CSV table of C-alpha atoms in Angstrom, one decimal:
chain,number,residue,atom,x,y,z
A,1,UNK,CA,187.2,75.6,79.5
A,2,UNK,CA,188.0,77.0,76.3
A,3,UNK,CA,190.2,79.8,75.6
A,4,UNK,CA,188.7,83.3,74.0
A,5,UNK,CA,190.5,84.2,70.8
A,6,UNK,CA,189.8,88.1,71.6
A,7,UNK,CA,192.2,89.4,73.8
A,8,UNK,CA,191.7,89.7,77.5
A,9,UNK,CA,191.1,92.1,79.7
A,10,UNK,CA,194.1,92.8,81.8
A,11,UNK,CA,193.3,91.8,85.1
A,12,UNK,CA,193.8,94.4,88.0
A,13,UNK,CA,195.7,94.0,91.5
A,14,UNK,CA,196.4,90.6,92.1
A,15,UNK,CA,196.6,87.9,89.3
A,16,UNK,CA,197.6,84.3,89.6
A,17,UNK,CA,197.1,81.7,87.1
A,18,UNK,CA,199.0,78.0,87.5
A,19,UNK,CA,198.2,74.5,87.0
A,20,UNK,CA,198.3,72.1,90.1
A,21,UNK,CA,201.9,70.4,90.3
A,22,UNK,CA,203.2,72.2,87.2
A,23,UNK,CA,205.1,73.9,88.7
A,24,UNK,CA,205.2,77.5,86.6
A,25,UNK,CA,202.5,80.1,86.9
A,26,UNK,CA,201.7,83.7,85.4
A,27,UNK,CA,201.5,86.2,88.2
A,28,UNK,CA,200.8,90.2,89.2
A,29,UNK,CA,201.6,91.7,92.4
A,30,UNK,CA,201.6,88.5,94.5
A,31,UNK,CA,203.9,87.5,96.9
A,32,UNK,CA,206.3,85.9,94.4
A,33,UNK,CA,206.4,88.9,92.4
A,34,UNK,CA,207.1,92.6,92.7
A,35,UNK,CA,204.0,94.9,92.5
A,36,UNK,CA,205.2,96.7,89.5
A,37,UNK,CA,202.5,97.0,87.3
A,38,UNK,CA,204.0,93.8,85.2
A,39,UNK,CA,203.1,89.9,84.5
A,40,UNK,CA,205.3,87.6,85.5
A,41,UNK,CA,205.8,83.7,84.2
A,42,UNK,CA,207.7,82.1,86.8
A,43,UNK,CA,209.4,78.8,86.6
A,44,UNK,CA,209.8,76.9,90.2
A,45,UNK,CA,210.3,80.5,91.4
A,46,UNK,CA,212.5,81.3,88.7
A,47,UNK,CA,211.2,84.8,86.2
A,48,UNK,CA,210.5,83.1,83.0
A,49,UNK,CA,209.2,86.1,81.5
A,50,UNK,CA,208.6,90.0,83.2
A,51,UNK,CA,206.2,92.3,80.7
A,52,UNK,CA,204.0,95.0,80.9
A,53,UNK,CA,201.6,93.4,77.9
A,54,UNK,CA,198.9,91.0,79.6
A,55,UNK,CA,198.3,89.1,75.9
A,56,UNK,CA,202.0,88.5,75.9
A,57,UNK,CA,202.5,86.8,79.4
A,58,UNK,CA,199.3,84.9,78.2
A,59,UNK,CA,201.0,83.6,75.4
A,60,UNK,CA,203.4,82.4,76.9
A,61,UNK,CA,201.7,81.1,80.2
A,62,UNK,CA,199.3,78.9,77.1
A,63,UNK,CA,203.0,77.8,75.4
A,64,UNK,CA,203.8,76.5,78.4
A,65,UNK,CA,200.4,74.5,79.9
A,66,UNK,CA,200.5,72.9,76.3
A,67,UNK,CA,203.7,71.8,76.8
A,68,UNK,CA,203.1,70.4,79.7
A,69,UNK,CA,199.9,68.7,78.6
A,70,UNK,CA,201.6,67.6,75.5
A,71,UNK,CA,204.2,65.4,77.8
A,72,UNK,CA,200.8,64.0,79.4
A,73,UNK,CA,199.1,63.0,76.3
A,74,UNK,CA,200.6,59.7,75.8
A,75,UNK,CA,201.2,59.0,80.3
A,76,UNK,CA,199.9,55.6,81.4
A,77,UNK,CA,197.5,56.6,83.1
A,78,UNK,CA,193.9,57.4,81.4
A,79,UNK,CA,192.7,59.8,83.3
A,80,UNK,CA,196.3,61.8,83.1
A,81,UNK,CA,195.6,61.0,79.4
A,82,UNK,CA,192.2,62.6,79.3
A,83,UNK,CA,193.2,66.2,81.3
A,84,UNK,CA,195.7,66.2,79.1
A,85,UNK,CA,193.6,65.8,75.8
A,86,UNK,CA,191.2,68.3,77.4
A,87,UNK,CA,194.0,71.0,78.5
A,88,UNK,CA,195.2,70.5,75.0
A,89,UNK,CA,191.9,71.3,73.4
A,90,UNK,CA,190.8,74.3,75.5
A,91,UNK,CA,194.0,75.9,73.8
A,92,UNK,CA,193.7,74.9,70.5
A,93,UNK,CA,190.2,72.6,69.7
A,94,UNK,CA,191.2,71.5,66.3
A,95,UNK,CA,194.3,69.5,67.7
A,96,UNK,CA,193.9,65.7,66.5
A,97,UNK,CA,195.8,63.9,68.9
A,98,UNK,CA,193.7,65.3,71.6
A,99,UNK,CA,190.9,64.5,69.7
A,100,UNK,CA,192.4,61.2,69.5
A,101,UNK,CA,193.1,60.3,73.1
A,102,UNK,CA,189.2,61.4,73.9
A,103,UNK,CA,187.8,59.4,70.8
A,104,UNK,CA,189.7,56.0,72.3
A,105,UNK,CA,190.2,56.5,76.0
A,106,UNK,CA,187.0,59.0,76.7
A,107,UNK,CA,183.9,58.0,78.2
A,108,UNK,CA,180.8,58.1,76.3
A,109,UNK,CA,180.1,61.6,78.2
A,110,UNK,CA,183.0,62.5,77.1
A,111,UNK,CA,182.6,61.8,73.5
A,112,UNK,CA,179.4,63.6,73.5
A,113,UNK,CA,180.8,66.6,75.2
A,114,UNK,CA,183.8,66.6,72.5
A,115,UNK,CA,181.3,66.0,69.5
A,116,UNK,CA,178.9,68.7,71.0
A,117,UNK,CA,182.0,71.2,71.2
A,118,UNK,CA,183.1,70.5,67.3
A,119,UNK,CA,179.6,70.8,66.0
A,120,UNK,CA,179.3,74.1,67.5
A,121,UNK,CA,182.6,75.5,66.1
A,122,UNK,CA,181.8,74.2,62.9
A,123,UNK,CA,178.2,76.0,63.3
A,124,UNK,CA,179.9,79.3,64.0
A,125,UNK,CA,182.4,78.6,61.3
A,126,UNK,CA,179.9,78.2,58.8
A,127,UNK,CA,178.7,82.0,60.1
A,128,UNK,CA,181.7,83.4,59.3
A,129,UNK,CA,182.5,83.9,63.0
């Protein structure tokens, strides 16, 4: 769930990445994009972004699932509330309102899972990793 802070490996051949219903995507030699060695984060079938760096399409792939999470944080629905917190906090797991939404709305498996998660970074913070 969580997001590496190393760098990945850029993938080879064909690469898609989207969220169901987003709507936006970061692709490599799919259909949708030309097979020309470069990433591509497309918008509704619009190039957002076309780069030869893997780390930079991923950046901006992770801008825009926060955003869109972010606009979900506070929907009327729980459980749109809850992906949301959780999208949110596989990108960046010290972001509060996230936190938030799983401390009120979560279940109690949920809490645990949450706690669990910020006892170990704290644990590997205290190790200097």
């Amino acid at each position: 769930m969580a997001e590496t802070t190393r760098p990945a490996a850029p993938p080879h051949g064909r690469y898609k990445r989207n969220l169901a219903g987003a709507g936006f995507s970061l692709e490599a030699n799919t259909e949708a994009v030309p097979a020309d060695g470069r990433y591509y984060v497309m918008d509704n079938g619009r190039v957002l972004l076309a780069t030869s760096e893997f780390e930079e399409a991923t950046a901006e792939y992770h801008r825009l699932c926060k955003d869109y999470w972010l606009a979900r944080l506070e929907d009327e629905a729980i459980p749109t509330r809850l992906a949301a917190a959780w999208g949110i906090l596989g990108l960046d797991p010290t972001d509060k309102a996230a936190q938030a939404v799983i401390q009120t709305h979560g279940s109690a498996q949920e809490r645990k899972r949450l706690e669990q998660a910020q006892s170990r970074r704290r644990a590997l913070k205290a190790r200097g990793q």
